N, CA, C and O atoms as a Tripos MOL2 file, in Angstrom:
@<TRIPOS>MOLECULE
protein
  204   203    51     0     0
PROTEIN
NO_CHARGES

@<TRIPOS>ATOM
      1 N           7.8360  -22.7010   -2.0420 N.3       1 MET1
      2 CA          7.1670  -21.6600   -3.2200 C.3       1 MET1
      3 C           7.4190  -20.2380   -3.2140 C.2       1 MET1
      4 O           7.3250  -19.5550   -2.1940 O.2       1 MET1
      5 N           7.6810  -19.8730   -4.1440 N.am      2 GLN2
      6 CA          7.8340  -18.2020   -4.0140 C.3       2 GLN2
      7 C           6.9140  -17.3790   -4.8700 C.2       2 GLN2
      8 O           6.9120  -17.5990   -6.0810 O.2       2 GLN2
      9 N           6.2780  -16.6250   -4.4590 N.am      3 VAL3
     10 CA          5.1030  -15.6470   -4.9150 C.3       3 VAL3
     11 C           5.6760  -14.1370   -4.8370 C.2       3 VAL3
     12 O           6.3250  -13.4690   -4.0330 O.2       3 VAL3
     13 N           5.1090  -13.9680   -6.0540 N.am      4 PRO4
     14 CA          5.5990  -12.2650   -6.4040 C.3       4 PRO4
     15 C           4.8440  -11.2200   -5.5660 C.2       4 PRO4
     16 O           3.6360  -11.2150   -5.3300 O.2       4 PRO4
     17 N           5.9330  -10.1830   -5.0860 N.am      5 LEU5
     18 CA          5.3750   -9.3600   -4.1240 C.3       5 LEU5
     19 C           4.1400   -8.4520   -4.7630 C.2       5 LEU5
     20 O           3.1660   -8.1870   -4.0580 O.2       5 LEU5
     21 N           4.2040   -8.1260   -5.7310 N.am      6 TRP6
     22 CA          3.1090   -7.6590   -6.6080 C.3       6 TRP6
     23 C           1.6720   -8.6630   -5.9060 C.2       6 TRP6
     24 O           0.9170   -8.2080   -5.0470 O.2       6 TRP6
     25 N           1.5650   -9.8780   -6.4230 N.am      7 LEU7
     26 CA          0.6040  -10.8970   -6.1370 C.3       7 LEU7
     27 C           0.2590  -11.1600   -4.5530 C.2       7 LEU7
     28 O          -0.7920  -11.3740   -3.9500 O.2       7 LEU7
     29 N           1.8160  -11.0270   -4.1110 N.am      8 ALA8
     30 CA          1.2600  -10.8110   -2.3870 C.3       8 ALA8
     31 C           0.2090   -9.5430   -2.0860 C.2       8 ALA8
     32 O          -0.9070   -9.6640   -1.5810 O.2       8 ALA8
     33 N           0.7460   -8.4800   -2.4550 N.am      9 LEU9
     34 CA          0.1460   -7.1150   -2.1380 C.3       9 LEU9
     35 C          -0.9050   -7.3310   -2.6160 C.2       9 LEU9
     36 O          -1.7960   -7.3370   -1.7670 O.2       9 LEU9
     37 N          -1.2900   -7.5500   -3.7840 N.am     10 LEU10
     38 CA         -2.9960   -7.2890   -4.4060 C.3      10 LEU10
     39 C          -3.7520   -8.4980   -3.4530 C.2      10 LEU10
     40 O          -4.8510   -8.1190   -3.0480 O.2      10 LEU10
     41 N          -3.4000   -9.7760   -3.0520 N.am     11 VAL11
     42 CA         -4.0320  -10.6690   -2.1310 C.3      11 VAL11
     43 C          -4.3330  -10.2660   -0.6480 C.2      11 VAL11
     44 O          -5.1770  -10.7600    0.1000 O.2      11 VAL11
     45 N          -3.5390   -9.3580   -0.4230 N.am     12 VAL12
     46 CA         -3.5400   -8.7530    1.0330 C.3      12 VAL12
     47 C          -4.7720   -7.7980    1.0990 C.2      12 VAL12
     48 O          -5.8030   -7.7740    1.7720 O.2      12 VAL12
     49 N          -4.1030   -6.8370   -0.1180 N.am     13 GLY13
     50 CA         -5.1810   -5.7510   -0.0050 C.3      13 GLY13
     51 C          -6.7560   -5.8540   -0.4080 C.2      13 GLY13
     52 O          -7.6740   -5.1270   -0.0290 O.2      13 GLY13
     53 N          -6.7860   -6.6770   -1.0550 N.am     14 TYR14
     54 CA         -8.2050   -7.1700   -1.3850 C.3      14 TYR14
     55 C          -8.4510   -7.7180    0.0560 C.2      14 TYR14
     56 O          -9.0300   -7.0220    0.8890 O.2      14 TYR14
     57 N          -7.9800   -9.0410    0.3530 N.am     15 LEU15
     58 CA         -8.8220   -9.2750    2.0180 C.3      15 LEU15
     59 C          -8.8780   -8.3150    2.7920 C.2      15 LEU15
     60 O          -9.9430   -8.2670    3.4080 O.2      15 LEU15
     61 N          -7.8940   -7.2260    3.1020 N.am     16 GLY16
     62 CA         -8.1230   -6.2530    3.6970 C.3      16 GLY16
     63 C          -9.6950   -5.5340    3.4100 C.2      16 GLY16
     64 O         -10.6600   -5.2790    4.1300 O.2      16 GLY16
     65 N          -9.4680   -5.4140    2.3700 N.am     17 VAL17
     66 CA        -10.7130   -4.3850    1.9790 C.3      17 VAL17
     67 C         -12.3830   -5.3970    2.2810 C.2      17 VAL17
     68 O         -13.4360   -4.9590    2.7440 O.2      17 VAL17
     69 N         -12.1540   -6.4170    1.9480 N.am     18 LYS18
     70 CA        -13.6370   -7.5380    1.9830 C.3      18 LYS18
     71 C         -13.5940   -7.6290    3.5050 C.2      18 LYS18
     72 O         -14.6830   -7.3630    4.0130 O.2      18 LYS18
     73 N         -12.6110   -7.9400    4.3780 N.am     19 LEU19
     74 CA        -13.0050   -7.7650    5.7060 C.3      19 LEU19
     75 C         -12.9020   -7.0690    6.8010 C.2      19 LEU19
     76 O         -13.5200   -7.1730    7.8600 O.2      19 LEU19
     77 N         -11.8870   -6.1830    6.4010 N.am     20 ILE20
     78 CA        -11.9950   -4.8280    7.2150 C.3      20 ILE20
     79 C         -13.0280   -3.4970    6.7750 C.2      20 ILE20
     80 O         -13.3470   -2.4740    7.3810 O.2      20 ILE20
     81 N         -13.3240   -3.9550    5.6300 N.am     21 ARG21
     82 CA        -14.3040   -2.6690    4.9550 C.3      21 ARG21
     83 C         -14.0460   -1.1170    5.2010 C.2      21 ARG21
     84 O         -15.0450   -0.4120    5.3510 O.2      21 ARG21
     85 N         -12.9280   -0.5950    5.2490 N.am     22 PRO22
     86 CA        -12.6590    0.5520    5.1880 C.3      22 PRO22
     87 C         -13.3390    1.7430    4.3440 C.2      22 PRO22
     88 O         -13.6920    1.4450    3.2030 O.2      22 PRO22
     89 N         -13.5270    2.8750    4.7230 N.am     23 PRO23
     90 CA        -14.0850    3.6800    3.8130 C.3      23 PRO23
     91 C         -13.2040    3.8840    2.6230 C.2      23 PRO23
     92 O         -12.0110    3.5830    2.6540 O.2      23 PRO23
     93 N         -13.9670    4.5490    1.2610 N.am     24 ALA24
     94 CA        -13.1600    4.4500    0.1610 C.3      24 ALA24
     95 C         -12.4040    5.6790    0.2100 C.2      24 ALA24
     96 O         -11.4050    5.7550   -0.5060 O.2      24 ALA24
     97 N         -12.7230    6.6410    0.9350 N.am     25 TRP25
     98 CA        -11.8890    7.7430    0.6800 C.3      25 TRP25
     99 C         -10.2180    7.6200    1.5260 C.2      25 TRP25
    100 O          -9.1500    8.1290    1.1880 O.2      25 TRP25
    101 N         -10.5420    6.7630    2.6810 N.am     26 LEU26
    102 CA         -9.2260    6.3470    3.2280 C.3      26 LEU26
    103 C          -8.1230    5.5940    2.1370 C.2      26 LEU26
    104 O          -6.9550    5.9490    1.9770 O.2      26 LEU26
    105 N          -8.7220    4.6110    1.5270 N.am     27 ILE27
    106 CA         -8.1800    3.8830    0.6670 C.3      27 ILE27
    107 C          -7.3760    4.8820   -0.4260 C.2      27 ILE27
    108 O          -6.2240    4.6960   -0.8170 O.2      27 ILE27
    109 N          -8.3120    6.0470   -0.8430 N.am     28 ALA28
    110 CA         -7.7520    6.6610   -2.1120 C.3      28 ALA28
    111 C          -6.6440    7.4710   -1.3320 C.2      28 ALA28
    112 O          -5.5810    7.6980   -1.9090 O.2      28 ALA28
    113 N          -6.8270    7.8670   -0.1880 N.am     29 VAL29
    114 CA         -5.5850    8.8510    0.3940 C.3      29 VAL29
    115 C          -4.4680    7.9580    1.0950 C.2      29 VAL29
    116 O          -3.4240    8.5480    1.3770 O.2      29 VAL29
    117 N          -4.5520    6.7660    1.3720 N.am     30 LEU30
    118 CA         -3.4920    5.7990    0.9740 C.3      30 LEU30
    119 C          -2.6550    5.3040   -0.2220 C.2      30 LEU30
    120 O          -1.4450    5.0810   -0.2070 O.2      30 LEU30
    121 N          -3.5770    5.1570   -1.3520 N.am     31 LEU31
    122 CA         -2.9100    5.0570   -2.2980 C.3      31 LEU31
    123 C          -2.0930    6.3360   -3.1080 C.2      31 LEU31
    124 O          -1.0290    6.2310   -3.7190 O.2      31 LEU31
    125 N          -2.8600    7.4850   -2.9370 N.am     32 LEU32
    126 CA         -2.1480    8.7600   -3.7660 C.3      32 LEU32
    127 C          -1.1750    9.2410   -2.6160 C.2      32 LEU32
    128 O          -0.0900    9.6200   -3.0570 O.2      32 LEU32
    129 N          -1.2940    9.3040   -1.4340 N.am     33 GLY33
    130 CA         -0.0690    9.7490   -0.8600 C.3      33 GLY33
    131 C           1.2640    8.9870   -0.4120 C.2      33 GLY33
    132 O           2.3760    9.4100   -0.0960 O.2      33 GLY33
    133 N           0.6460    7.5120   -0.5210 N.am     34 GLY34
    134 CA          2.0840    6.6210   -1.1340 C.3      34 GLY34
    135 C           2.9600    6.9110   -2.0870 C.2      34 GLY34
    136 O           4.1680    7.1320   -2.0040 O.2      34 GLY34
    137 N           1.7610    6.8770   -3.6150 N.am     35 PHE35
    138 CA          2.3500    7.3000   -4.8960 C.3      35 PHE35
    139 C           3.1450    8.6240   -4.6130 C.2      35 PHE35
    140 O           4.3440    8.7560   -4.8560 O.2      35 PHE35
    141 N           2.4850    9.4100   -4.1710 N.am     36 LEU36
    142 CA          3.2400   11.0040   -4.0390 C.3      36 LEU36
    143 C           4.5580   11.0570   -3.2420 C.2      36 LEU36
    144 O           5.6540   11.4900   -3.5990 O.2      36 LEU36
    145 N           4.1720   10.5010   -2.0540 N.am     37 LEU37
    146 CA          5.7100   10.5190   -1.1330 C.3      37 LEU37
    147 C           6.8080    9.6380   -1.6110 C.2      37 LEU37
    148 O           7.9020    9.8220   -1.0780 O.2      37 LEU37
    149 N           6.7080    8.6640   -2.5660 N.am     38 ALA38
    150 CA          7.5950    7.6860   -3.2520 C.3      38 ALA38
    151 C           8.2710    8.9780   -4.1740 C.2      38 ALA38
    152 O           9.4020    8.6470   -4.5310 O.2      38 ALA38
    153 N           8.0140    9.9330   -4.5130 N.am     39 ASP39
    154 CA          8.8760   10.2840   -5.7120 C.3      39 ASP39
    155 C           8.9470   11.7850   -4.8610 C.2      39 ASP39
    156 O           9.1210   12.7590   -5.5930 O.2      39 ASP39
    157 N           8.8700   11.9680   -3.8880 N.am     40 SER40
    158 CA          9.2960   13.3480   -3.1240 C.3      40 SER40
    159 C          10.6460   13.3670   -2.7190 C.2      40 SER40
    160 O          11.4650   12.4530   -2.6310 O.2      40 SER40
    161 N          10.7400   14.7340   -2.4560 N.am     41 VAL41
    162 CA         11.9800   14.8950   -1.8280 C.3      41 VAL41
    163 C          12.2020   14.0340   -0.3370 C.2      41 VAL41
    164 O          13.3340   13.7650    0.0660 O.2      41 VAL41
    165 N          10.9080   13.6320    0.4420 N.am     42 LEU42
    166 CA         11.3550   12.9240    1.6430 C.3      42 LEU42
    167 C          11.7410   11.3780    1.5720 C.2      42 LEU42
    168 O          12.2190   10.6960    2.4790 O.2      42 LEU42
    169 N          11.3880   10.9560    0.1490 N.am     43 ALA43
    170 CA         11.5220    9.4000   -0.1430 C.3      43 ALA43
    171 C          12.6120    8.8020    0.6490 C.2      43 ALA43
    172 O          12.3730    7.9020    1.4540 O.2      43 ALA43
    173 N          14.2280    9.4300    0.3850 N.am     44 PRO44
    174 CA         15.1700    9.1120    1.1620 C.3      44 PRO44
    175 C          15.0690    9.1810    2.6190 C.2      44 PRO44
    176 O          15.2680    8.1370    3.2400 O.2      44 PRO44
    177 N          14.8030   10.1970    3.2280 N.am     45 ALA45
    178 CA         14.2590   10.3100    4.4560 C.3      45 ALA45
    179 C          13.2760    8.9770    5.2030 C.2      45 ALA45
    180 O          13.5060    8.3740    6.2510 O.2      45 ALA45
    181 N          12.3380    8.8370    4.4060 N.am     46 ILE46
    182 CA         11.1920    7.8250    4.8530 C.3      46 ILE46
    183 C          12.0090    6.3600    4.4780 C.2      46 ILE46
    184 O          11.5890    5.4000    5.1230 O.2      46 ILE46
    185 N          13.0930    6.0780    3.5410 N.am     47 ASN47
    186 CA         13.4680    4.8990    3.2950 C.3      47 ASN47
    187 C          14.5580    4.6350    4.5770 C.2      47 ASN47
    188 O          14.8170    3.4500    4.7890 O.2      47 ASN47
    189 N          15.1380    5.5250    5.3410 N.am     48 ALA48
    190 CA         16.0650    5.3800    6.0050 C.3      48 ALA48
    191 C          15.2560    5.2470    7.2010 C.2      48 ALA48
    192 O          15.6040    4.3990    8.0220 O.2      48 ALA48
    193 N          14.2220    5.9600    7.4260 N.am     49 PHE49
    194 CA         13.6480    5.4630    8.7800 C.3      49 PHE49
    195 C          13.0460    3.9890    8.7730 C.2      49 PHE49
    196 O          13.2140    3.0930    9.6000 O.2      49 PHE49
    197 N          12.2930    3.9950    7.5960 N.am     50 VAL50
    198 CA         11.8080    2.3450    7.5860 C.3      50 VAL50
    199 C          12.4510    1.3960    7.5580 C.2      50 VAL50
    200 O          11.9840    0.3720    8.0560 O.2      50 VAL50
    201 N          14.0430    1.3820    6.8360 N.am     51 LYS51
    202 CA         15.0520    0.4400    7.1510 C.3      51 LYS51
    203 C          15.7660    0.1970    8.6260 C.2      51 LYS51
    204 O          16.6370   -0.6640    8.7550 O.2      51 LYS51
@<TRIPOS>BOND
     1     1     2 1
     2     2     3 1
     3     3     4 2
     4     3     5 am
     5     5     6 1
     6     6     7 1
     7     7     8 2
     8     7     9 am
     9     9    10 1
    10    10    11 1
    11    11    12 2
    12    11    13 am
    13    13    14 1
    14    14    15 1
    15    15    16 2
    16    15    17 am
    17    17    18 1
    18    18    19 1
    19    19    20 2
    20    19    21 am
    21    21    22 1
    22    22    23 1
    23    23    24 2
    24    23    25 am
    25    25    26 1
    26    26    27 1
    27    27    28 2
    28    27    29 am
    29    29    30 1
    30    30    31 1
    31    31    32 2
    32    31    33 am
    33    33    34 1
    34    34    35 1
    35    35    36 2
    36    35    37 am
    37    37    38 1
    38    38    39 1
    39    39    40 2
    40    39    41 am
    41    41    42 1
    42    42    43 1
    43    43    44 2
    44    43    45 am
    45    45    46 1
    46    46    47 1
    47    47    48 2
    48    47    49 am
    49    49    50 1
    50    50    51 1
    51    51    52 2
    52    51    53 am
    53    53    54 1
    54    54    55 1
    55    55    56 2
    56    55    57 am
    57    57    58 1
    58    58    59 1
    59    59    60 2
    60    59    61 am
    61    61    62 1
    62    62    63 1
    63    63    64 2
    64    63    65 am
    65    65    66 1
    66    66    67 1
    67    67    68 2
    68    67    69 am
    69    69    70 1
    70    70    71 1
    71    71    72 2
    72    71    73 am
    73    73    74 1
    74    74    75 1
    75    75    76 2
    76    75    77 am
    77    77    78 1
    78    78    79 1
    79    79    80 2
    80    79    81 am
    81    81    82 1
    82    82    83 1
    83    83    84 2
    84    83    85 am
    85    85    86 1
    86    86    87 1
    87    87    88 2
    88    87    89 am
    89    89    90 1
    90    90    91 1
    91    91    92 2
    92    91    93 am
    93    93    94 1
    94    94    95 1
    95    95    96 2
    96    95    97 am
    97    97    98 1
    98    98    99 1
    99    99   100 2
   100    99   101 am
   101   101   102 1
   102   102   103 1
   103   103   104 2
   104   103   105 am
   105   105   106 1
   106   106   107 1
   107   107   108 2
   108   107   109 am
   109   109   110 1
   110   110   111 1
   111   111   112 2
   112   111   113 am
   113   113   114 1
   114   114   115 1
   115   115   116 2
   116   115   117 am
   117   117   118 1
   118   118   119 1
   119   119   120 2
   120   119   121 am
   121   121   122 1
   122   122   123 1
   123   123   124 2
   124   123   125 am
   125   125   126 1
   126   126   127 1
   127   127   128 2
   128   127   129 am
   129   129   130 1
   130   130   131 1
   131   131   132 2
   132   131   133 am
   133   133   134 1
   134   134   135 1
   135   135   136 2
   136   135   137 am
   137   137   138 1
   138   138   139 1
   139   139   140 2
   140   139   141 am
   141   141   142 1
   142   142   143 1
   143   143   144 2
   144   143   145 am
   145   145   146 1
   146   146   147 1
   147   147   148 2
   148   147   149 am
   149   149   150 1
   150   150   151 1
   151   151   152 2
   152   151   153 am
   153   153   154 1
   154   154   155 1
   155   155   156 2
   156   155   157 am
   157   157   158 1
   158   158   159 1
   159   159   160 2
   160   159   161 am
   161   161   162 1
   162   162   163 1
   163   163   164 2
   164   163   165 am
   165   165   166 1
   166   166   167 1
   167   167   168 2
   168   167   169 am
   169   169   170 1
   170   170   171 1
   171   171   172 2
   172   171   173 am
   173   173   174 1
   174   174   175 1
   175   175   176 2
   176   175   177 am
   177   177   178 1
   178   178   179 1
   179   179   180 2
   180   179   181 am
   181   181   182 1
   182   182   183 1
   183   183   184 2
   184   183   185 am
   185   185   186 1
   186   186   187 1
   187   187   188 2
   188   187   189 am
   189   189   190 1
   190   190   191 1
   191   191   192 2
   192   191   193 am
   193   193   194 1
   194   194   195 1
   195   195   196 2
   196   195   197 am
   197   197   198 1
   198   198   199 1
   199   199   200 2
   200   199   201 am
   201   201   202 1
   202   202   203 1
   203   203   204 2
@<TRIPOS>SUBSTRUCTURE
     1 MET1         2 RESIDUE 1 A MET
     2 GLN2         6 RESIDUE 1 A GLN
     3 VAL3        10 RESIDUE 1 A VAL
     4 PRO4        14 RESIDUE 1 A PRO
     5 LEU5        18 RESIDUE 1 A LEU
     6 TRP6        22 RESIDUE 1 A TRP
     7 LEU7        26 RESIDUE 1 A LEU
     8 ALA8        30 RESIDUE 1 A ALA
     9 LEU9        34 RESIDUE 1 A LEU
    10 LEU10       38 RESIDUE 1 A LEU
    11 VAL11       42 RESIDUE 1 A VAL
    12 VAL12       46 RESIDUE 1 A VAL
    13 GLY13       50 RESIDUE 1 A GLY
    14 TYR14       54 RESIDUE 1 A TYR
    15 LEU15       58 RESIDUE 1 A LEU
    16 GLY16       62 RESIDUE 1 A GLY
    17 VAL17       66 RESIDUE 1 A VAL
    18 LYS18       70 RESIDUE 1 A LYS
    19 LEU19       74 RESIDUE 1 A LEU
    20 ILE20       78 RESIDUE 1 A ILE
    21 ARG21       82 RESIDUE 1 A ARG
    22 PRO22       86 RESIDUE 1 A PRO
    23 PRO23       90 RESIDUE 1 A PRO
    24 ALA24       94 RESIDUE 1 A ALA
    25 TRP25       98 RESIDUE 1 A TRP
    26 LEU26      102 RESIDUE 1 A LEU
    27 ILE27      106 RESIDUE 1 A ILE
    28 ALA28      110 RESIDUE 1 A ALA
    29 VAL29      114 RESIDUE 1 A VAL
    30 LEU30      118 RESIDUE 1 A LEU
    31 LEU31      122 RESIDUE 1 A LEU
    32 LEU32      126 RESIDUE 1 A LEU
    33 GLY33      130 RESIDUE 1 A GLY
    34 GLY34      134 RESIDUE 1 A GLY
    35 PHE35      138 RESIDUE 1 A PHE
    36 LEU36      142 RESIDUE 1 A LEU
    37 LEU37      146 RESIDUE 1 A LEU
    38 ALA38      150 RESIDUE 1 A ALA
    39 ASP39      154 RESIDUE 1 A ASP
    40 SER40      158 RESIDUE 1 A SER
    41 VAL41      162 RESIDUE 1 A VAL
    42 LEU42      166 RESIDUE 1 A LEU
    43 ALA43      170 RESIDUE 1 A ALA
    44 PRO44      174 RESIDUE 1 A PRO
    45 ALA45      178 RESIDUE 1 A ALA
    46 ILE46      182 RESIDUE 1 A ILE
    47 ASN47      186 RESIDUE 1 A ASN
    48 ALA48      190 RESIDUE 1 A ALA
    49 PHE49      194 RESIDUE 1 A PHE
    50 VAL50      198 RESIDUE 1 A VAL
    51 LYS51      202 RESIDUE 1 A LYS
């Protein structure tokens, strides 16, 4: 069975918020920070570091 990545991330994110209950500001900072870093000059360096 193959599950699309977006669906897996959605399920993991939903369960993480329900079970761990992080503050809303932390969720917003992580989402906004990831979105901004993905389109920045640092994206190739982060990509090389992650791999």
